[in-house]
PDB file of C-alpha atoms in Angstrom:
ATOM      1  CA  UNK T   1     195.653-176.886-125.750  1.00 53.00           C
ATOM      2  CA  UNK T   2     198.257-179.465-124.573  1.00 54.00           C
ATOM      3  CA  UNK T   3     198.802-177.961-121.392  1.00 55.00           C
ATOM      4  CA  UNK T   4     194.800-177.561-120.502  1.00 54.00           C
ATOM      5  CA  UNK T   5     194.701-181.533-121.294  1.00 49.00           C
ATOM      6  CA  UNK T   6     197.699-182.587-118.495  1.00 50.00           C
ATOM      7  CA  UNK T   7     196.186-179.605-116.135  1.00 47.00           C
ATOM      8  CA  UNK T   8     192.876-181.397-116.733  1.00 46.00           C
ATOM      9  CA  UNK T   9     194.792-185.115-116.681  1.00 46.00           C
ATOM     10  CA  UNK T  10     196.301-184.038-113.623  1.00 43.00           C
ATOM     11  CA  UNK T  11     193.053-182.872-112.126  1.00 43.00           C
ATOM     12  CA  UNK T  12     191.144-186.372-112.521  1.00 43.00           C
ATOM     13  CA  UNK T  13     194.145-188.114-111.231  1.00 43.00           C
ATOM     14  CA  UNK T  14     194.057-186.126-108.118  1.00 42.00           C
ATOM     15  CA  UNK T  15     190.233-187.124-107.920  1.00 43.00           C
ATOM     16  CA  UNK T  16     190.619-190.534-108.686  1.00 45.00           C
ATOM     17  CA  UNK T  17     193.287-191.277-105.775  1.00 46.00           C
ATOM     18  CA  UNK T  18     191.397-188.919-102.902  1.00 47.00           C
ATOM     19  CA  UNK T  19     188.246-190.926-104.230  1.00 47.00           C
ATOM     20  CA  UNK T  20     190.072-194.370-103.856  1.00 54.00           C
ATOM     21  CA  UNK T  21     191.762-193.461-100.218  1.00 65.00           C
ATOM     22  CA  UNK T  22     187.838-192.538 -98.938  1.00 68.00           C
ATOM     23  CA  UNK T  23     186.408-195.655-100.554  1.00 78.00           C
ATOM     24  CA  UNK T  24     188.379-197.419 -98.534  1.00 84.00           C
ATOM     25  CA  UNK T  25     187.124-195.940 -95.183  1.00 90.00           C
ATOM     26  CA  UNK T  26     183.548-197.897 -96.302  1.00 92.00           C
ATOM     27  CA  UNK T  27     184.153-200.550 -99.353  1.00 93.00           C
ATOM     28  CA  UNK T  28     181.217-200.677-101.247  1.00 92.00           C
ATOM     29  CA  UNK T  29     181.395-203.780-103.564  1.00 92.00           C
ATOM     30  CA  UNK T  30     178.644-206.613-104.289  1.00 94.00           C
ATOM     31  CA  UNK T  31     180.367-209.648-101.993  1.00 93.00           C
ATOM     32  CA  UNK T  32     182.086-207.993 -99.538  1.00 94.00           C
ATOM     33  CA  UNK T  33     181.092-208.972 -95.692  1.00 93.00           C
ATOM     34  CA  UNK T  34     181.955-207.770 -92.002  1.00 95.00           C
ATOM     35  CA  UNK T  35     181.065-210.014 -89.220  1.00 91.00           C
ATOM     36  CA  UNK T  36     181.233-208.191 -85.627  1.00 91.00           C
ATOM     37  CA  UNK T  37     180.881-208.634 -82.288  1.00 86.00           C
ATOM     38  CA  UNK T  38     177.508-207.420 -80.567  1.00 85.00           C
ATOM     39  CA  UNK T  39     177.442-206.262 -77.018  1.00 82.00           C
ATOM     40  CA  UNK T  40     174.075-204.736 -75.594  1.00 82.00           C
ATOM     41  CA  UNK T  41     173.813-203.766 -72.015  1.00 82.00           C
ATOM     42  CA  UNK T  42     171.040-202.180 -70.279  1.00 80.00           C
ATOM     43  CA  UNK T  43     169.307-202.834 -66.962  1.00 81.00           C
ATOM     44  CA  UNK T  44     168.162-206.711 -67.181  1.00 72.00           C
ATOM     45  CA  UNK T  45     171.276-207.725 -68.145  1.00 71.00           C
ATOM     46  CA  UNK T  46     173.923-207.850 -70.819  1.00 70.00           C
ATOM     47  CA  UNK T  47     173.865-209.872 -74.094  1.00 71.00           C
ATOM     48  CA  UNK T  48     176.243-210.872 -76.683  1.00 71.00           C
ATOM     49  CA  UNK T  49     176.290-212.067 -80.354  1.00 76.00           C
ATOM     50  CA  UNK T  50     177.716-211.813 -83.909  1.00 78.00           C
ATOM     51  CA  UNK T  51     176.507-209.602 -86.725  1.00 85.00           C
ATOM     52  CA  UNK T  52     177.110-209.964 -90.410  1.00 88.00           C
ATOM     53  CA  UNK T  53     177.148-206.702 -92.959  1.00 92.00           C
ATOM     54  CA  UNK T  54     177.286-207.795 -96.664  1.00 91.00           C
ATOM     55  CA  UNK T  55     176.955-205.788 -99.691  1.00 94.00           C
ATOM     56  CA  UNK T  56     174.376-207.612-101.406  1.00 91.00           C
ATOM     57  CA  UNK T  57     173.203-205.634-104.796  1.00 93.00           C
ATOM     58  CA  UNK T  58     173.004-202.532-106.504  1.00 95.00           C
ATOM     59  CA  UNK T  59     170.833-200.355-107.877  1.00 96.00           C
ATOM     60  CA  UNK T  60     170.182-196.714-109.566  1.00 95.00           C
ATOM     61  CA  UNK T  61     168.258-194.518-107.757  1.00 93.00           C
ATOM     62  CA  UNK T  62     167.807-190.727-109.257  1.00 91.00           C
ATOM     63  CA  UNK T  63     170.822-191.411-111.554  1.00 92.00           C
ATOM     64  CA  UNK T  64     172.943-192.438-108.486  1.00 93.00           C
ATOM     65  CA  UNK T  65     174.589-195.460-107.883  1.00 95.00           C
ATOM     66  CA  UNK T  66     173.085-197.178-104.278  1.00 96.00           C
ATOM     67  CA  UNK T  67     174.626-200.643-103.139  1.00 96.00           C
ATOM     68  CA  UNK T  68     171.860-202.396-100.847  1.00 95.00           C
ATOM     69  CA  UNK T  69     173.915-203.182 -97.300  1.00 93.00           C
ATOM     70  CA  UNK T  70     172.342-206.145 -95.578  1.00 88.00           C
ATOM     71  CA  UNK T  71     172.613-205.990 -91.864  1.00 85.00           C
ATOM     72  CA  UNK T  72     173.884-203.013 -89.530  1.00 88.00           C
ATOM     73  CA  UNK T  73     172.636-200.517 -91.934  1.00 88.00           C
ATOM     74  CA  UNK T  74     170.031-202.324 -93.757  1.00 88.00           C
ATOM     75  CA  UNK T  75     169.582-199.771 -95.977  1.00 92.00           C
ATOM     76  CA  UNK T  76     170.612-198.712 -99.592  1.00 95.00           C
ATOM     77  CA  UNK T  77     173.907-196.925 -99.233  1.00 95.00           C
ATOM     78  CA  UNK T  78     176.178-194.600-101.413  1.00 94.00           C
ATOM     79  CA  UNK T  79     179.304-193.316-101.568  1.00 91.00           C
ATOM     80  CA  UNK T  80     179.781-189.618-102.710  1.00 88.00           C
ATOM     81  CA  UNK T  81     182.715-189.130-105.144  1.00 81.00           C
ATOM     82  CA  UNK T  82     182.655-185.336-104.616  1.00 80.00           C
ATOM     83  CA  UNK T  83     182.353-185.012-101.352  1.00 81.00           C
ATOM     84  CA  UNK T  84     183.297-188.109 -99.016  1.00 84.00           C
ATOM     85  CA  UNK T  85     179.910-188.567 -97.731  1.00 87.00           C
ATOM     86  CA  UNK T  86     178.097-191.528 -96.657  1.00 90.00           C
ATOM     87  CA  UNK T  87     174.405-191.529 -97.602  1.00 91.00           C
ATOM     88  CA  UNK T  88     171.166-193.454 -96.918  1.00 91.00           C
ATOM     89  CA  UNK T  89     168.351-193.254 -99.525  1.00 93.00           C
ATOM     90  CA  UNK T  90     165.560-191.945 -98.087  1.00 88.00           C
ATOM     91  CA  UNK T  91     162.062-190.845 -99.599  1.00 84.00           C
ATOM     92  CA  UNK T  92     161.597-187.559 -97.757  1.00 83.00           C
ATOM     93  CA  UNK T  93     165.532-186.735 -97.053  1.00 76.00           C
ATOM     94  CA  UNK T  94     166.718-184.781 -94.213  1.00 76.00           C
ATOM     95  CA  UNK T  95     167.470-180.662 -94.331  1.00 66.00           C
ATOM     96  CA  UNK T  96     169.493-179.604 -97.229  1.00 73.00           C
ATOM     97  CA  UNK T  97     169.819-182.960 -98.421  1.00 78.00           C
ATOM     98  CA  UNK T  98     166.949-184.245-100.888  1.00 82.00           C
ATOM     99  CA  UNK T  99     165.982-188.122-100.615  1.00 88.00           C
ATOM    100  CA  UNK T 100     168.961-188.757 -98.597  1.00 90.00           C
ATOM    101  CA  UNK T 101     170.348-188.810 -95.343  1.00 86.00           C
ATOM    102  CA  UNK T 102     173.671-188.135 -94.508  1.00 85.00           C
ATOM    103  CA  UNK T 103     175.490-190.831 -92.396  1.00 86.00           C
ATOM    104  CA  UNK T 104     179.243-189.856 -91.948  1.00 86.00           C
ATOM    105  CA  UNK T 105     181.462-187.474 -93.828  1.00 85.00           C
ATOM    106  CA  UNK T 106     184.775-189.509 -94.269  1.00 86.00           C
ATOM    107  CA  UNK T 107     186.536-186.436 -95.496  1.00 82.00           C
ATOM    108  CA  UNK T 108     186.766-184.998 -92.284  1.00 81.00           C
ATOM    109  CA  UNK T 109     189.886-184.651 -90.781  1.00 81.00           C
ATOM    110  CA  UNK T 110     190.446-183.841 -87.074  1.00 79.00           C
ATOM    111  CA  UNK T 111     188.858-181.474 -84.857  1.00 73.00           C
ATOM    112  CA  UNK T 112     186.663-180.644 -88.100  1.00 72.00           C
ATOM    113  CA  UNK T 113     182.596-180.387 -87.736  1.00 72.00           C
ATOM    114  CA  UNK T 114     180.511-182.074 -90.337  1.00 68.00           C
ATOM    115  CA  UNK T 115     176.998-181.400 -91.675  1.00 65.00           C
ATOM    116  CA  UNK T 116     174.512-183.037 -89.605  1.00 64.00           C
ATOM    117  CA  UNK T 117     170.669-183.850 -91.229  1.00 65.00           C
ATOM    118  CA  UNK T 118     168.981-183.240 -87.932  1.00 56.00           C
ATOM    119  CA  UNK T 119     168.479-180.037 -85.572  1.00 51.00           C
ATOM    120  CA  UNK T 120     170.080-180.349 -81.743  1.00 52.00           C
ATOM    121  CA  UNK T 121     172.999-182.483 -83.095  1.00 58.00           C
ATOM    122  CA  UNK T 122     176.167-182.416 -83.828  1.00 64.00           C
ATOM    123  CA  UNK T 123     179.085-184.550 -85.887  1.00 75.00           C
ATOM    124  CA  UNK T 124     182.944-184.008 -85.083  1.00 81.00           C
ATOM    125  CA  UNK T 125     186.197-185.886 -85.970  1.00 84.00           C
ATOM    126  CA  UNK T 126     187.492-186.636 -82.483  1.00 82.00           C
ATOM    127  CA  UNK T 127     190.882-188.342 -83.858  1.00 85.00           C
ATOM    128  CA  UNK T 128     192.978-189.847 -86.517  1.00 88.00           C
ATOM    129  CA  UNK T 129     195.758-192.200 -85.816  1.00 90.00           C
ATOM    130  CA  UNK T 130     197.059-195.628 -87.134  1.00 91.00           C
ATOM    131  CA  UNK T 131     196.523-198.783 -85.613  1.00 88.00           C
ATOM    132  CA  UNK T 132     197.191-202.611 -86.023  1.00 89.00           C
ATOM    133  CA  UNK T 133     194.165-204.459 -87.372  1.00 89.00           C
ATOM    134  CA  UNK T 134     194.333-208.203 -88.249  1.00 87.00           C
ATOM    135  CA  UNK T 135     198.422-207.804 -88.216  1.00 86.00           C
ATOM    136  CA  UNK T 136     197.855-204.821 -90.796  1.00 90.00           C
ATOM    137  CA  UNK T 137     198.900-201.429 -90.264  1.00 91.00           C
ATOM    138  CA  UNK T 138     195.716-199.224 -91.466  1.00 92.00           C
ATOM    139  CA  UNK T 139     194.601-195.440 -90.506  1.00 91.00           C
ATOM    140  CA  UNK T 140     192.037-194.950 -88.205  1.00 92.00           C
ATOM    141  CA  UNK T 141     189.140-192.103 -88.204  1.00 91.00           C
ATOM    142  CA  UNK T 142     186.901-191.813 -85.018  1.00 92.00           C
ATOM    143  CA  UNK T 143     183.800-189.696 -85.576  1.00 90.00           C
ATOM    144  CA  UNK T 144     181.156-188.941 -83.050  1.00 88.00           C
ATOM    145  CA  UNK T 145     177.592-187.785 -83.331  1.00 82.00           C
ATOM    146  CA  UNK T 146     175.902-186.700 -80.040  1.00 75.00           C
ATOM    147  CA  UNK T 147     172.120-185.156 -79.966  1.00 70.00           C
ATOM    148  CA  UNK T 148     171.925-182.556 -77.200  1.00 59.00           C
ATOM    149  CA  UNK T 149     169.004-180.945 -75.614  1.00 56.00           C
ATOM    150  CA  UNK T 150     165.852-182.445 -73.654  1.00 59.00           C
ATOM    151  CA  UNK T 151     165.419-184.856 -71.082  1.00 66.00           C
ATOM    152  CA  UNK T 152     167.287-188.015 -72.750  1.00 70.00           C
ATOM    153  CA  UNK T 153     170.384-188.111 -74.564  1.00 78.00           C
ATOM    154  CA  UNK T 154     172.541-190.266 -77.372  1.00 81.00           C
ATOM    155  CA  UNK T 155     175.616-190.448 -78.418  1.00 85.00           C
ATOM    156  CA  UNK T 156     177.535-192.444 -80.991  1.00 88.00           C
ATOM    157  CA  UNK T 157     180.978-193.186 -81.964  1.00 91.00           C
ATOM    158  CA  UNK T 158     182.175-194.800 -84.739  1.00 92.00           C
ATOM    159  CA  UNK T 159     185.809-195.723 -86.281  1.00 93.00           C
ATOM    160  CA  UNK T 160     186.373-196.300 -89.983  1.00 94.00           C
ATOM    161  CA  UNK T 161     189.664-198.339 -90.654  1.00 94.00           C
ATOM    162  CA  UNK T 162     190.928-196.949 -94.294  1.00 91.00           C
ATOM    163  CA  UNK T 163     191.554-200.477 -95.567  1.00 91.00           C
ATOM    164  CA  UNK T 164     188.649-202.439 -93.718  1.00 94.00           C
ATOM    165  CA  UNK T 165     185.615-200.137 -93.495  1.00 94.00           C
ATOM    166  CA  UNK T 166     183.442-199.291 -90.766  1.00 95.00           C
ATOM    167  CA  UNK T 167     185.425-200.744 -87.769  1.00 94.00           C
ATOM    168  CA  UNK T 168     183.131-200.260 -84.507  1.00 94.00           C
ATOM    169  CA  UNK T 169     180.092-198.318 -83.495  1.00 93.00           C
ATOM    170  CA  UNK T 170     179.758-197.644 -79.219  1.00 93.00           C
ATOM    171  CA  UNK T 171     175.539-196.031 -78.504  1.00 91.00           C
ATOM    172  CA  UNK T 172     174.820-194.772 -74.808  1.00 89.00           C
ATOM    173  CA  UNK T 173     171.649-193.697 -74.145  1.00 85.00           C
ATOM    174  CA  UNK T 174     169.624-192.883 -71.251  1.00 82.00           C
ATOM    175  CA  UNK T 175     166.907-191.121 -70.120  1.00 77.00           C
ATOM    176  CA  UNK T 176     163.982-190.985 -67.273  1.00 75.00           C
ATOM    177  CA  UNK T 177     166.119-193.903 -64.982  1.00 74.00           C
ATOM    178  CA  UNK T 178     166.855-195.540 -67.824  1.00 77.00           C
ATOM    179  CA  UNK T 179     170.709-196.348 -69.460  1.00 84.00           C
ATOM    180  CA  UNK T 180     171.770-198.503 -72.305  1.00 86.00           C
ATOM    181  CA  UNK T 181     174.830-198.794 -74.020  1.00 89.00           C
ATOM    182  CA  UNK T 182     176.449-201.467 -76.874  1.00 89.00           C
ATOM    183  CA  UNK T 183     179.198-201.907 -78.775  1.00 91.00           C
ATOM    184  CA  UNK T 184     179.407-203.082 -82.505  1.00 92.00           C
ATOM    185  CA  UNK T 185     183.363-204.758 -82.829  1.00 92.00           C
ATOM    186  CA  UNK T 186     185.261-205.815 -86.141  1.00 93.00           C
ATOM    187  CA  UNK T 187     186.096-209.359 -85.722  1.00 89.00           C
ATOM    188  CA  UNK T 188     186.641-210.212 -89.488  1.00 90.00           C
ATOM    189  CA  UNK T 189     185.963-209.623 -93.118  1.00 92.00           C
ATOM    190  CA  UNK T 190     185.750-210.482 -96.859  1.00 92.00           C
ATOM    191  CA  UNK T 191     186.648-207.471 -98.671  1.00 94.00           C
ATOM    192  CA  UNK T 192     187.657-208.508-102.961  1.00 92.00           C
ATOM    193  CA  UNK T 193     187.531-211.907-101.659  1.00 90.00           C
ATOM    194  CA  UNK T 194     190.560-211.871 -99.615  1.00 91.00           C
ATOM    195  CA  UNK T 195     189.584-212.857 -95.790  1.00 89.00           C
ATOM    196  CA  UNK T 196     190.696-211.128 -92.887  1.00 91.00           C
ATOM    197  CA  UNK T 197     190.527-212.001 -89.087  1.00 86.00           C
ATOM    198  CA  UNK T 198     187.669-214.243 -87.627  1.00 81.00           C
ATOM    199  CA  UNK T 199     184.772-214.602 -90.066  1.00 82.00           C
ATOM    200  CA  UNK T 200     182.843-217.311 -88.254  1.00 73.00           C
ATOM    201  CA  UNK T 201     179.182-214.891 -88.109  1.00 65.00           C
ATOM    202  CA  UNK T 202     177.688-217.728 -85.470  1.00 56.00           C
ATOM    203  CA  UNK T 203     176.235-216.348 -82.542  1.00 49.00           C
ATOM    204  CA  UNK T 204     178.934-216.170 -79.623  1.00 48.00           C
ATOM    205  CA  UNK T 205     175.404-216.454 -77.442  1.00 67.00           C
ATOM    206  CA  UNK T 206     174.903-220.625 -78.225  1.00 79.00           C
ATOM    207  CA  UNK T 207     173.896-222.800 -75.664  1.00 82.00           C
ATOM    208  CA  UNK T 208     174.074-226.525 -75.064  1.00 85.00           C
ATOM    209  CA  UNK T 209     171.430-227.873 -72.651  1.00 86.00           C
ATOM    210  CA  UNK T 210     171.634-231.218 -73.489  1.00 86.00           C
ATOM    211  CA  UNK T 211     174.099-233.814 -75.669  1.00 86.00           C
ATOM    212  CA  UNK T 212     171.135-235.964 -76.276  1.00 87.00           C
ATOM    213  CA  UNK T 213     168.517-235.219 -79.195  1.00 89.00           C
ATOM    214  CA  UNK T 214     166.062-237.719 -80.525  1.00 88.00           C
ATOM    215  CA  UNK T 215     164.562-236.166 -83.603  1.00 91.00           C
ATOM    216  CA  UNK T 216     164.834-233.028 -85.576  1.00 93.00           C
ATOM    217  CA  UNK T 217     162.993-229.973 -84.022  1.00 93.00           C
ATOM    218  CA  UNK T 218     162.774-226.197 -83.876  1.00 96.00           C
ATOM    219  CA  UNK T 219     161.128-224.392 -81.191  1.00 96.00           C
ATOM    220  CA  UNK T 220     158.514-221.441 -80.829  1.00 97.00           C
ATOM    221  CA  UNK T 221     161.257-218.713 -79.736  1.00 96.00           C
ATOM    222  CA  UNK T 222     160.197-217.391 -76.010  1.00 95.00           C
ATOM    223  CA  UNK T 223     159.299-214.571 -75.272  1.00 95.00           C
ATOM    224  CA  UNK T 224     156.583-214.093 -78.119  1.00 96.00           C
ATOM    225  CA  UNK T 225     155.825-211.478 -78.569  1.00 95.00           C
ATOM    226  CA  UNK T 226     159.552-209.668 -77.171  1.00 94.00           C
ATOM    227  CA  UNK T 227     161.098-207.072 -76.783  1.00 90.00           C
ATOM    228  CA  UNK T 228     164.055-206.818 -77.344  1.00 85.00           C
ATOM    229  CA  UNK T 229     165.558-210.124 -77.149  1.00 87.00           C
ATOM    230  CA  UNK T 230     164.042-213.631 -77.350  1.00 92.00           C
ATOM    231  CA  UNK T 231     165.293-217.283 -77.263  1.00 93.00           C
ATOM    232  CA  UNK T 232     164.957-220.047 -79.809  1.00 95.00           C
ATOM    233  CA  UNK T 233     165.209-223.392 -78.661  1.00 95.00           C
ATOM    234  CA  UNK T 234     166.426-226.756 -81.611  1.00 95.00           C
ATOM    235  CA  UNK T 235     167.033-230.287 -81.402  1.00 94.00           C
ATOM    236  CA  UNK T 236     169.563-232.598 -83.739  1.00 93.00           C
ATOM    237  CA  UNK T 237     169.584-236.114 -83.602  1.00 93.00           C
ATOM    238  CA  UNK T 238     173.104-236.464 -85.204  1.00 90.00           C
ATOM    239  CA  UNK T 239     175.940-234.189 -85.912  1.00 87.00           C
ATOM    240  CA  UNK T 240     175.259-231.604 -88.611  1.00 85.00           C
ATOM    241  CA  UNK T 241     176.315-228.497 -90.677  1.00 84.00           C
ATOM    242  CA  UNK T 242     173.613-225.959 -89.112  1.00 87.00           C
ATOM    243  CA  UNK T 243     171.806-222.643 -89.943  1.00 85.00           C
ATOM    244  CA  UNK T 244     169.524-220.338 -88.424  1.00 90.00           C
ATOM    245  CA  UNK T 245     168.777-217.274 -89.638  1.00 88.00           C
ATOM    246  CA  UNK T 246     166.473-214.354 -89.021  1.00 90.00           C
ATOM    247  CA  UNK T 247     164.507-212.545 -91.969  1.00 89.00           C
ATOM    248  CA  UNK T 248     161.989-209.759 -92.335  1.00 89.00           C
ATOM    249  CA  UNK T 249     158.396-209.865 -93.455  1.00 90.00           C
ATOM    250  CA  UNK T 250     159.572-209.493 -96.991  1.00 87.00           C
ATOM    251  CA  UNK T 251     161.929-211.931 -96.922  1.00 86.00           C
ATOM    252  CA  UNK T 252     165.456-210.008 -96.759  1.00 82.00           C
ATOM    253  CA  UNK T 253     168.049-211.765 -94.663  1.00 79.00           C
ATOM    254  CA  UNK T 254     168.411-209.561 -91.455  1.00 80.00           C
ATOM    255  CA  UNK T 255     170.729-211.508 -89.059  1.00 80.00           C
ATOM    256  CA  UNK T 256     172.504-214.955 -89.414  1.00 79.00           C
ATOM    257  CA  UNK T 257     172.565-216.507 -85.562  1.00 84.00           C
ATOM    258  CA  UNK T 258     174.277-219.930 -86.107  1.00 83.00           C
ATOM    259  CA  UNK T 259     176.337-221.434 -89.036  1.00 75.00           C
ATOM    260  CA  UNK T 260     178.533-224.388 -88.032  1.00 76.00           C
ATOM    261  CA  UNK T 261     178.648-227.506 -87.654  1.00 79.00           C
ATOM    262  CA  UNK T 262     177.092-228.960 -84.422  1.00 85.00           C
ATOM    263  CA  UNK T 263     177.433-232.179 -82.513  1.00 88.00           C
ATOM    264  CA  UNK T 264     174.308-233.838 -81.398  1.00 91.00           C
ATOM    265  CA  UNK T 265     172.412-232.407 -78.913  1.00 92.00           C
ATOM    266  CA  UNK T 266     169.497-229.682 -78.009  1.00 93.00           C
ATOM    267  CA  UNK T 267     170.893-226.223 -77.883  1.00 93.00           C
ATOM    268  CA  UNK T 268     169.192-222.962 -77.341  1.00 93.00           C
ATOM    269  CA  UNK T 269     170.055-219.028 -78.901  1.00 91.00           C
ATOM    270  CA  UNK T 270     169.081-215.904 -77.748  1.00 88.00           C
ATOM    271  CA  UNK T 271     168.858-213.003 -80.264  1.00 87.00           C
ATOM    272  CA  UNK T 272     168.799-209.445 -79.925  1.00 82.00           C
ATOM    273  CA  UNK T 273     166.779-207.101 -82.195  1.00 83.00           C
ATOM    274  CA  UNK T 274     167.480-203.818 -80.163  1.00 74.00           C
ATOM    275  CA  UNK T 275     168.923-202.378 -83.615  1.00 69.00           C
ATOM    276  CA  UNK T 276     166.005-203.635 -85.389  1.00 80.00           C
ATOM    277  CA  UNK T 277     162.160-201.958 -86.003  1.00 84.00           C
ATOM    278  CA  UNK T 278     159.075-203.316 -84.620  1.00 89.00           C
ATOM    279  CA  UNK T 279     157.319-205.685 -86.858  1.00 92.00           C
ATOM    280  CA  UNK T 280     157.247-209.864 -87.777  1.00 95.00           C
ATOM    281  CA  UNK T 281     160.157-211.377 -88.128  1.00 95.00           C
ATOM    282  CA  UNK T 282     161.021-215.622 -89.298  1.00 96.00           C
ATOM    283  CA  UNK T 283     163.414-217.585 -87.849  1.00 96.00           C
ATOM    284  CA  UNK T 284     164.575-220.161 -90.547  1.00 94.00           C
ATOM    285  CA  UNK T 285     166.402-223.698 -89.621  1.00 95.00           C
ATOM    286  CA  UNK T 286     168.190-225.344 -92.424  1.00 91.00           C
ATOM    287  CA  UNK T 287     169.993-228.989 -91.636  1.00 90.00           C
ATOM    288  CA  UNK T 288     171.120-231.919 -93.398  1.00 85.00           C
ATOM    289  CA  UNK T 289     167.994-233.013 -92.605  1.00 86.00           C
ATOM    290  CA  UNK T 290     165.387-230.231 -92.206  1.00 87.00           C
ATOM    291  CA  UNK T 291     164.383-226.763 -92.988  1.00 92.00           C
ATOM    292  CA  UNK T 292     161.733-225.203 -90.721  1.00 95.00           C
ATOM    293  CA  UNK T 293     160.493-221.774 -90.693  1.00 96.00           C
ATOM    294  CA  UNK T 294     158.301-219.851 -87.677  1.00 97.00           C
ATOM    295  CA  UNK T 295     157.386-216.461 -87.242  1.00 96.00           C
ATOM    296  CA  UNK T 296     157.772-214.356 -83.959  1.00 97.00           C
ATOM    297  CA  UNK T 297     156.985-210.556 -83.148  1.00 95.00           C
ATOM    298  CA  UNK T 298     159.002-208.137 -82.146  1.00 93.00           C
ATOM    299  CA  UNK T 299     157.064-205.150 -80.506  1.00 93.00           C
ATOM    300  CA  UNK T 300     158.994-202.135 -79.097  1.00 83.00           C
TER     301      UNK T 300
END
């Protein structure tokens, strides 16, 4: 009997420690936050801002534990213990997987295929190495998921960093004379409320048009409706801590675009919702002296 209990002991150990080192690869925990670089390029132009990813809340869902991630994903999330795999709740599911939707399988190793929740596609681990993030040494896993087949075509590659989460995400897509391409970029984090790197989340896409300001005001963003970027124009009469931030039509908190403080002056920012659905958005400006919200649609 003693010796089934250590075999058994030894068992959950082993679990517990290949559990921890995949946890790692995407930290679920309520606080945590990821601020990246956002580059989007197509034909009018190119376009450039921050993006913040917190883990907001939990839940239970079918007697699984979901963590609601705010931003990038959007979406309630969950991290298998069995298996390594990174899943979406989902109402209807996808193939063999019921009321999910499989994101990444971070127990893949390299060169090995992964289960894919759609038909014409494919998921591979391309490479594994180590690399230097934020003067840390950490592994690296870069997966890519490609959809082949018809007269478009999308690919997607993503690195997980095993101490700092999802790392970057590079989409091309094209199809019909049309190409577009962006690039999501680690620039810093909160992960158990130790900071690492740059975690300023203001938009790196700010403008100044003037240094003079003689009341508080905020803008109807132009275009409106857009698609998929529109600019949103503010006045401050003096200098001031300042927020603006973008929510949905029920009220989540879908994109932070400026919080800093700002010197005096009218300044103008453009955001970019070509990661985000059709439907109203409000743009919400909180000063020392104001709070103003206005709606805009985003129509794709």
């Amino acid at each position: 009997m003693k010796k089934i209990i250590l075999i058994i002991s030894f068992i959950i150990l082993v679990y517990q420690s290949a559990f921890s080192e995949y946890y790692k690869y995407f930290p679920l925990k309520i606080g945590n936050i990821f601020v990246y670089q956002y580059t989007y390029t197509n034909p009018s132009g190119t376009t450039n801002t921050r993006r913040t990813m917190k883990i907001v809340r939990d839940t239970i869902i079918e007697q699984k534990k979901y963590y609601y991630v705010q931003g990038v994903f959007n979406d309630w999330l969950r991290l298998d213990s069995f298996d390594g795999n990174l899943y979406a709740f989902d109402s209807i599911g996808c193939r063999q997987y019921s009321h999910e939707i499989l994101i990444d399988s971070l127990l893949v190793d390299k060169s090995q295929f992964s289960n894919s929740c759609w038909f014409n596609t494919y998921s591979v681990c391309l490479d594994t190495n180590t690399s230097s993030i934020f003067g840390i040494q950490t592994k690296l896993k870069k997966l890519y998921y490609g959809i082949g087949g018809g007269p478009g075509f999308y690919s997607n590659t993503r690195h997980y960093s095993e101490k700092f989460g999802l790392y970057s995400i590079t989409t091309n897509s094209g199809g019909s004379g049309f190409y577009a391409s962006s690039n999501l970029s680690l620039t810093g984090c909160v992960i158990d409320n130790i900071v690492y790197g740059d975690t300023n989340s203001s938009s790196t896409n700010i403008t100044n048009i003037s240094n003079i300001a003689h009341d508080y005001q905020l803008s109807q963003n132009f275009p409106n409706p857009f698609n998929p970027s529109t600019k949103i124009k503010f006045q401050i009469p003096k200098s001031s801590f300042v927020s603006l931030k973008i929510y949905d039509l029920i009220g989540r908190e879908v994109e932070t675009l400026v919080s800093e403080n700002l010197n005096t002056g009218e300044y103008q920012v453009q955001w970019n919702a070509s990661n985000f659905p059709s439907g109203v958005y409000f743009y919400k400006l909180q000063t020392d002296n104001l709070t103003e919200t206005k709606k805009m649609l985003l129509v794709k």
